[in-house]
Amino acid sequence: MKFENLEQENKQILLNFRELCRSYADEFIVSKNRVFNLLGRSQAYSSGIFRESLIRDFLKRILPKSVSIDSGFIYGFDKVENSRQIDIIIWDSSKYGSIFQTSEFVVVPPESVIVIITVKSNMNNSDIESGLDNLSSVIDLDLQFRRSRIDKENKHIFRPIRKYFISYKGTTSKKKTKKKISKYYQDLFLQNQEYSNIIVPKLQEIDPLNPSEEIEQTLQIFLPKLILSIEGDDSSFFTGWGPPEDERGEQTFGPCKLKRVPYLYPQCNKITSQFEKLIYYIVSNVYDYLGTEGWSTVAAWADIHPVDGVRMGDSSEIVESEGISLVDFNNIHYIPPR
């Protein structure tokens, strides 16, 4: 088999598909600007609703018809607090019915949800905090209704709800935005001992060079995979593992002696745009949930070879030198259950 993208680590290999993807992103920006120019700042709420619908409508075009894409709430059945209103919920309507549904929004059970997305106009501090609060509002629902379900082989039945933050306009300071996101999640774990009790043992037992799927999924309960702006090329952040300088995984971190720590990395987006990366991960999540065979469509969004599934280099295009920890490993602690 011939690997066409060998020696093309920093080059695009699917040029025609990249043109198509760029046209999609341009379409978002033009449509968003058209409505904003017509309605003006006084109708920011209506413009925001339209921006959310642009993304929902696009996802409906590219995702399988067996999933639904709506705005609404995830229901806690009086046992767990309901989620905040989620701008975009991708859920399995082929296997689950809604709790309540109108033409405007849905209320769905926690088990039905595949992906949630919060959509903001900007990436300022207030929008970041509000958006991350929306995503975090599903954590307890995920833990109680999904993560607690174990099969006969002691494996989790449900994957975690995947989470994404999207803004249209980018940040004015990548450094400040990165620190804001880092502080949000460091505080989340420090202020919620239950959450720390879940992740600390996983980070103590992790294989630093080959994290297990179980540990990856545990962190996905709490952390979004991507936080990005559609318009700002330098406003895209990826959740991975760190610190990057510990290449051999020989160090431990903090009093709890964590072997690996979740890190936030900026992305450079030279091969694929941040929009393409977003769609790649969302399509991957949905296809993975559905058990869809084949990877050509998924691979193409990340400029990975659609036949052999190979891409030389890092398709996530993270900037390792600018990573920052999402866990305050010097202060986080573990309290063993009694």
Coordinates of C-alpha atoms in Angstrom, one line a residue:
M1 CA 0.0 0.0 0.0
K2 CA 1.3 3.4 -0.9
F3 CA 1.2 6.1 1.9
E4 CA 0.7 9.3 -0.2
N5 CA 1.3 11.7 2.7
L6 CA 4.7 10.5 3.8
E7 CA 7.1 13.5 3.8
Q8 CA 4.1 15.8 3.8
E9 CA 3.9 16.4 7.5
N10 CA 3.1 20.1 7.2
K11 CA 1.2 20.0 3.9
Q12 CA -2.5 19.4 3.1
I13 CA -3.2 16.1 1.3
L14 CA -6.9 16.4 0.4
L15 CA -6.9 19.8 -1.4
N16 CA -10.3 19.6 -3.0
F17 CA -11.9 18.6 0.3
R18 CA -10.1 21.5 2.1
E19 CA -11.7 23.9 -0.4
L20 CA -15.1 22.5 0.4
C21 CA -14.5 22.9 4.1
R22 CA -13.3 26.5 3.7
S23 CA -16.5 27.3 1.8
Y24 CA -18.5 26.0 4.7
A25 CA -16.7 28.2 7.2
D26 CA -17.0 31.2 5.0
E27 CA -20.7 30.5 4.6
F28 CA -21.1 30.6 8.4
I29 CA -19.3 34.0 8.7
V30 CA -21.1 35.6 5.8
S31 CA -24.5 34.5 7.1
K32 CA -23.8 35.6 10.6
N33 CA -22.6 39.0 9.5
R34 CA -25.6 39.5 7.2
V35 CA -28.1 39.0 10.0
F36 CA -26.0 41.1 12.5
N37 CA -25.8 43.9 9.9
L38 CA -29.6 43.8 9.3
L39 CA -30.6 43.7 13.0
G40 CA -27.8 45.6 14.6
R41 CA -26.6 45.5 18.2
S42 CA -30.0 46.1 19.7
Q43 CA -31.1 42.7 18.6
A44 CA -28.1 40.8 19.8
Y45 CA -30.3 38.0 21.4
S46 CA -32.1 37.3 18.1
S47 CA -28.7 37.3 16.3
G48 CA -27.4 34.9 18.8
I49 CA -30.3 32.5 18.3
F50 CA -29.6 32.6 14.5
R51 CA -25.9 31.9 15.0
E52 CA -26.8 28.7 17.0
S53 CA -29.3 27.7 14.3
L54 CA -26.6 28.0 11.6
I55 CA -24.5 25.4 13.4
R56 CA -27.4 23.1 14.1
D57 CA -28.6 23.2 10.5
F58 CA -25.1 22.4 9.2
L59 CA -24.7 19.5 11.6
K60 CA -28.1 18.2 10.4
R61 CA -26.7 18.1 6.9
I62 CA -23.6 16.1 7.6
L63 CA -24.6 13.8 10.5
P64 CA -26.6 10.5 10.1
K65 CA -30.4 11.0 10.3
S66 CA -30.6 8.6 13.2
V67 CA -29.5 11.4 15.6
S68 CA -31.3 14.6 16.3
I69 CA -29.7 18.1 16.8
D70 CA -31.7 20.4 19.0
S71 CA -31.5 23.0 21.7
G72 CA -32.8 22.3 25.2
F73 CA -32.2 20.6 28.5
I74 CA -31.0 17.3 29.9
Y75 CA -33.4 16.1 32.6
G76 CA -32.4 14.9 36.0
F77 CA -35.6 13.1 37.0
D78 CA -35.8 15.0 40.4
K79 CA -32.6 13.1 41.5
V80 CA -30.0 15.3 39.9
E81 CA -30.3 19.0 39.0
N82 CA -31.3 19.5 35.4
S83 CA -28.7 20.9 33.0
R84 CA -28.7 24.5 32.1
Q85 CA -30.1 25.2 28.6
I86 CA -27.7 23.7 26.1
D87 CA -27.4 25.5 22.8
I88 CA -26.8 22.3 20.8
I89 CA -27.6 18.7 21.9
I90 CA -26.8 15.8 19.6
W91 CA -28.9 12.9 20.9
D92 CA -30.0 9.4 19.8
S93 CA -33.6 9.9 18.9
S94 CA -33.7 6.5 17.2
K95 CA -33.4 4.7 20.6
Y96 CA -34.7 7.2 23.0
G97 CA -37.8 9.4 23.2
S98 CA -37.7 12.9 24.5
I99 CA -39.2 13.9 27.9
F100 CA -40.8 16.9 26.3
Q101 CA -40.4 18.5 22.9
T102 CA -41.7 21.5 21.0
S103 CA -40.5 23.0 17.7
E104 CA -38.2 25.3 19.7
F105 CA -36.5 23.0 22.2
V106 CA -36.4 19.5 23.8
V107 CA -35.9 17.9 27.2
V108 CA -34.1 14.6 26.9
P109 CA -32.9 11.9 29.2
P110 CA -29.2 11.8 30.1
E111 CA -28.7 8.4 28.5
S112 CA -29.7 9.7 25.1
V113 CA -27.0 12.4 24.7
I114 CA -23.9 12.0 22.6
V115 CA -22.5 15.5 22.2
I116 CA -23.3 19.0 23.7
I117 CA -22.1 22.3 22.4
T118 CA -22.3 25.8 23.9
V119 CA -22.2 28.6 21.4
K120 CA -21.1 32.2 22.2
S121 CA -20.7 35.4 20.2
N122 CA -17.3 36.2 21.7
M123 CA -14.5 34.6 23.7
N124 CA -14.3 37.2 26.5
N125 CA -14.1 36.2 30.1
S126 CA -17.8 36.4 30.8
D127 CA -18.7 34.3 27.7
I128 CA -16.0 31.7 28.6
E129 CA -17.3 31.3 32.2
S130 CA -20.9 31.2 31.1
G131 CA -20.2 28.7 28.4
L132 CA -18.1 26.4 30.5
D133 CA -20.7 26.6 33.3
N134 CA -23.2 25.3 30.7
L135 CA -21.0 22.4 29.8
S136 CA -20.2 21.6 33.4
S137 CA -23.9 21.5 34.3
V138 CA -24.1 18.0 32.7
I139 CA -21.3 16.5 34.8
D140 CA -23.5 15.2 37.6
L141 CA -26.0 13.9 35.2
D142 CA -23.3 12.0 33.4
L143 CA -21.9 10.6 36.6
Q144 CA -25.3 9.5 38.0
F145 CA -27.1 8.2 35.0
R146 CA -24.3 7.0 32.7
R147 CA -21.0 6.5 34.5
S148 CA -22.6 4.4 37.2
R149 CA -23.9 1.8 34.7
I150 CA -21.6 -1.2 34.5
D151 CA -22.0 -4.4 32.4
K152 CA -21.2 -7.9 33.5
E153 CA -17.5 -7.5 32.6
N154 CA -17.3 -4.4 34.9
K155 CA -17.1 -2.1 31.9
H156 CA -19.0 1.2 31.6
I157 CA -22.0 0.9 29.3
F158 CA -22.1 4.5 28.3
R159 CA -19.4 6.7 26.9
P160 CA -19.2 10.2 28.5
I161 CA -21.1 13.1 27.0
R162 CA -18.6 14.9 24.7
K163 CA -18.4 18.6 25.2
Y164 CA -17.4 21.6 22.9
F165 CA -17.3 25.4 23.3
I166 CA -17.7 27.5 20.2
S167 CA -17.5 31.2 19.7
Y168 CA -17.8 33.2 16.5
K169 CA -15.3 36.0 17.3
G170 CA -11.9 35.1 18.7
T171 CA -10.0 36.2 21.8
T172 CA -8.1 39.5 22.0
S173 CA -5.5 37.8 24.2
K174 CA -4.7 34.1 23.7
K175 CA -2.5 34.1 26.8
K176 CA -5.3 35.5 29.1
T177 CA -7.9 33.3 27.6
K178 CA -5.8 30.2 28.1
K179 CA -5.2 31.2 31.8
K180 CA -8.9 31.9 32.3
I181 CA -9.8 28.4 31.0
S182 CA -7.1 26.8 33.1
K183 CA -8.3 28.6 36.3
Y184 CA -11.9 27.6 35.7
Y185 CA -11.0 23.9 35.6
Q186 CA -8.4 24.0 38.4
D187 CA -11.1 25.7 40.6
L188 CA -13.7 23.1 39.5
F189 CA -11.6 20.2 40.8
L190 CA -10.5 22.1 44.0
Q191 CA -14.0 23.1 44.9
N192 CA -15.6 19.7 44.2
Q193 CA -14.0 17.0 46.2
E194 CA -16.1 14.3 44.6
Y195 CA -14.7 15.2 41.2
S196 CA -11.1 15.2 42.6
N197 CA -11.8 11.8 44.2
I198 CA -12.7 10.5 40.7
I199 CA -9.8 11.8 38.7
V200 CA -6.8 11.7 41.2
P201 CA -6.7 7.8 41.3
K202 CA -6.9 7.7 37.5
L203 CA -4.0 10.1 37.2
Q204 CA -2.0 8.1 39.7
E205 CA -2.4 4.8 37.9
I206 CA -2.2 6.1 34.3
D207 CA 0.4 4.7 31.9
P208 CA 2.0 8.0 31.0
L209 CA 3.0 6.8 27.5
N210 CA -0.3 5.0 26.7
P211 CA -3.3 6.3 28.6
S212 CA -6.1 3.7 28.7
E213 CA -9.5 4.3 27.1
E214 CA -11.0 4.1 30.6
I215 CA -8.9 6.9 31.9
E216 CA -9.4 9.0 28.7
Q217 CA -13.2 8.7 29.1
T218 CA -13.1 9.6 32.8
L219 CA -11.5 12.9 32.0
Q220 CA -14.0 13.5 29.2
I221 CA -16.8 13.6 31.7
F222 CA -15.4 16.9 33.0
L223 CA -13.4 18.5 30.2
P224 CA -14.3 19.8 26.7
K225 CA -12.2 18.4 23.9
L226 CA -12.1 21.8 22.0
I227 CA -12.7 25.4 22.9
L228 CA -12.5 27.4 19.7
S229 CA -13.6 30.4 17.7
I230 CA -14.8 30.0 14.1
E231 CA -13.4 33.3 13.0
G232 CA -10.2 33.7 15.1
D233 CA -7.3 31.5 13.7
D234 CA -5.4 31.9 16.9
S235 CA -8.4 31.2 19.2
S236 CA -8.4 27.4 19.3
F237 CA -7.6 25.2 22.3
F238 CA -7.2 21.5 22.6
T239 CA -7.4 19.3 25.7
G240 CA -4.6 16.7 25.9
W241 CA -2.0 15.3 28.3
G242 CA 1.0 17.0 29.8
P243 CA 3.4 18.3 30.8
P244 CA 4.9 18.0 27.3
E245 CA 8.5 18.1 28.5
D246 CA 8.1 14.8 30.4
E247 CA 8.3 12.8 27.1
R248 CA 9.2 9.5 28.8
G249 CA 6.6 9.8 31.6
E250 CA 9.3 9.5 34.3
Q251 CA 8.1 12.3 36.6
T252 CA 5.3 12.6 39.1
F253 CA 3.5 15.8 39.9
G254 CA 2.3 17.3 43.2
P255 CA 1.8 15.6 46.6
C256 CA -0.6 13.1 45.1
K257 CA 2.2 12.0 42.7
L258 CA 0.2 12.2 39.5
K259 CA 1.8 10.5 36.5
R260 CA 0.1 12.6 33.9
V261 CA -2.0 15.8 34.0
P262 CA -4.7 17.1 31.6
Y263 CA -3.3 20.1 29.7
L264 CA -4.8 22.8 27.5
Y265 CA -2.9 23.5 24.3
P266 CA -3.3 26.2 21.7
Q267 CA -3.6 25.0 18.1
C268 CA -1.8 26.5 15.1
N269 CA -4.5 25.4 12.4
K270 CA -2.2 25.5 9.4
I271 CA -3.2 22.2 7.8
T272 CA -6.9 22.2 8.8
S273 CA -8.9 25.1 10.3
Q274 CA -10.3 25.1 13.8
F275 CA -13.8 24.6 12.2
E276 CA -12.6 21.5 10.4
K277 CA -11.1 20.1 13.6
L278 CA -14.4 20.7 15.4
I279 CA -16.4 18.8 12.7
Y280 CA -13.8 16.0 12.7
Y281 CA -14.3 15.4 16.4
I282 CA -18.0 15.7 16.4
V283 CA -18.4 13.3 13.5
S284 CA -15.9 11.0 15.2
N285 CA -18.0 11.0 18.4
V286 CA -21.3 10.3 16.6
Y287 CA -19.8 7.6 14.4
D288 CA -18.1 6.0 17.4
Y289 CA -21.4 6.0 19.3
L290 CA -23.3 4.5 16.4
G291 CA -20.6 1.9 15.6
T292 CA -20.3 3.2 12.1
E293 CA -17.9 1.2 10.0
G294 CA -15.2 2.9 7.9
W295 CA -13.4 6.2 8.4
S296 CA -13.2 8.0 5.1
T297 CA -15.6 10.8 6.0
V298 CA -14.2 11.3 9.5
A299 CA -10.6 11.1 8.2
A300 CA -11.2 13.7 5.5
W301 CA -12.2 16.4 8.0
A302 CA -8.8 16.1 9.7
D303 CA -6.9 15.8 6.4
I304 CA -6.0 12.2 7.3
H305 CA -5.7 9.7 4.4
P306 CA -9.3 8.4 3.9
V307 CA -8.1 5.0 2.7
D308 CA -5.2 4.0 4.9
G309 CA -6.0 6.3 7.9
V310 CA -2.4 7.6 8.1
R311 CA -1.3 11.2 8.7
M312 CA 2.3 12.1 9.3
G313 CA 2.7 14.5 12.1
D314 CA 0.1 15.9 14.6
S315 CA -3.4 16.3 13.1
S316 CA -4.4 18.3 16.2
E317 CA -1.6 20.8 15.5
I318 CA -1.0 21.6 19.1
V319 CA 1.6 24.2 20.3
E320 CA 3.3 22.1 23.0
S321 CA 5.4 25.0 24.2
E322 CA 2.3 27.0 25.2
G323 CA 0.4 24.3 27.1
I324 CA -1.1 24.9 30.6
S325 CA -2.3 22.5 33.2
L326 CA -6.1 22.1 33.8
V327 CA -5.5 20.6 37.3
D328 CA -3.7 22.4 40.1
F329 CA -1.6 19.3 41.0
N330 CA 0.1 21.1 43.9
N331 CA -3.1 21.6 45.8
I332 CA -5.5 18.9 44.5
H333 CA -6.0 16.1 47.0
Y334 CA -7.8 12.8 47.4
I335 CA -10.0 11.7 50.3
P336 CA -10.4 7.9 50.4
P337 CA -14.0 6.7 50.7
R338 CA -15.0 5.4 54.1

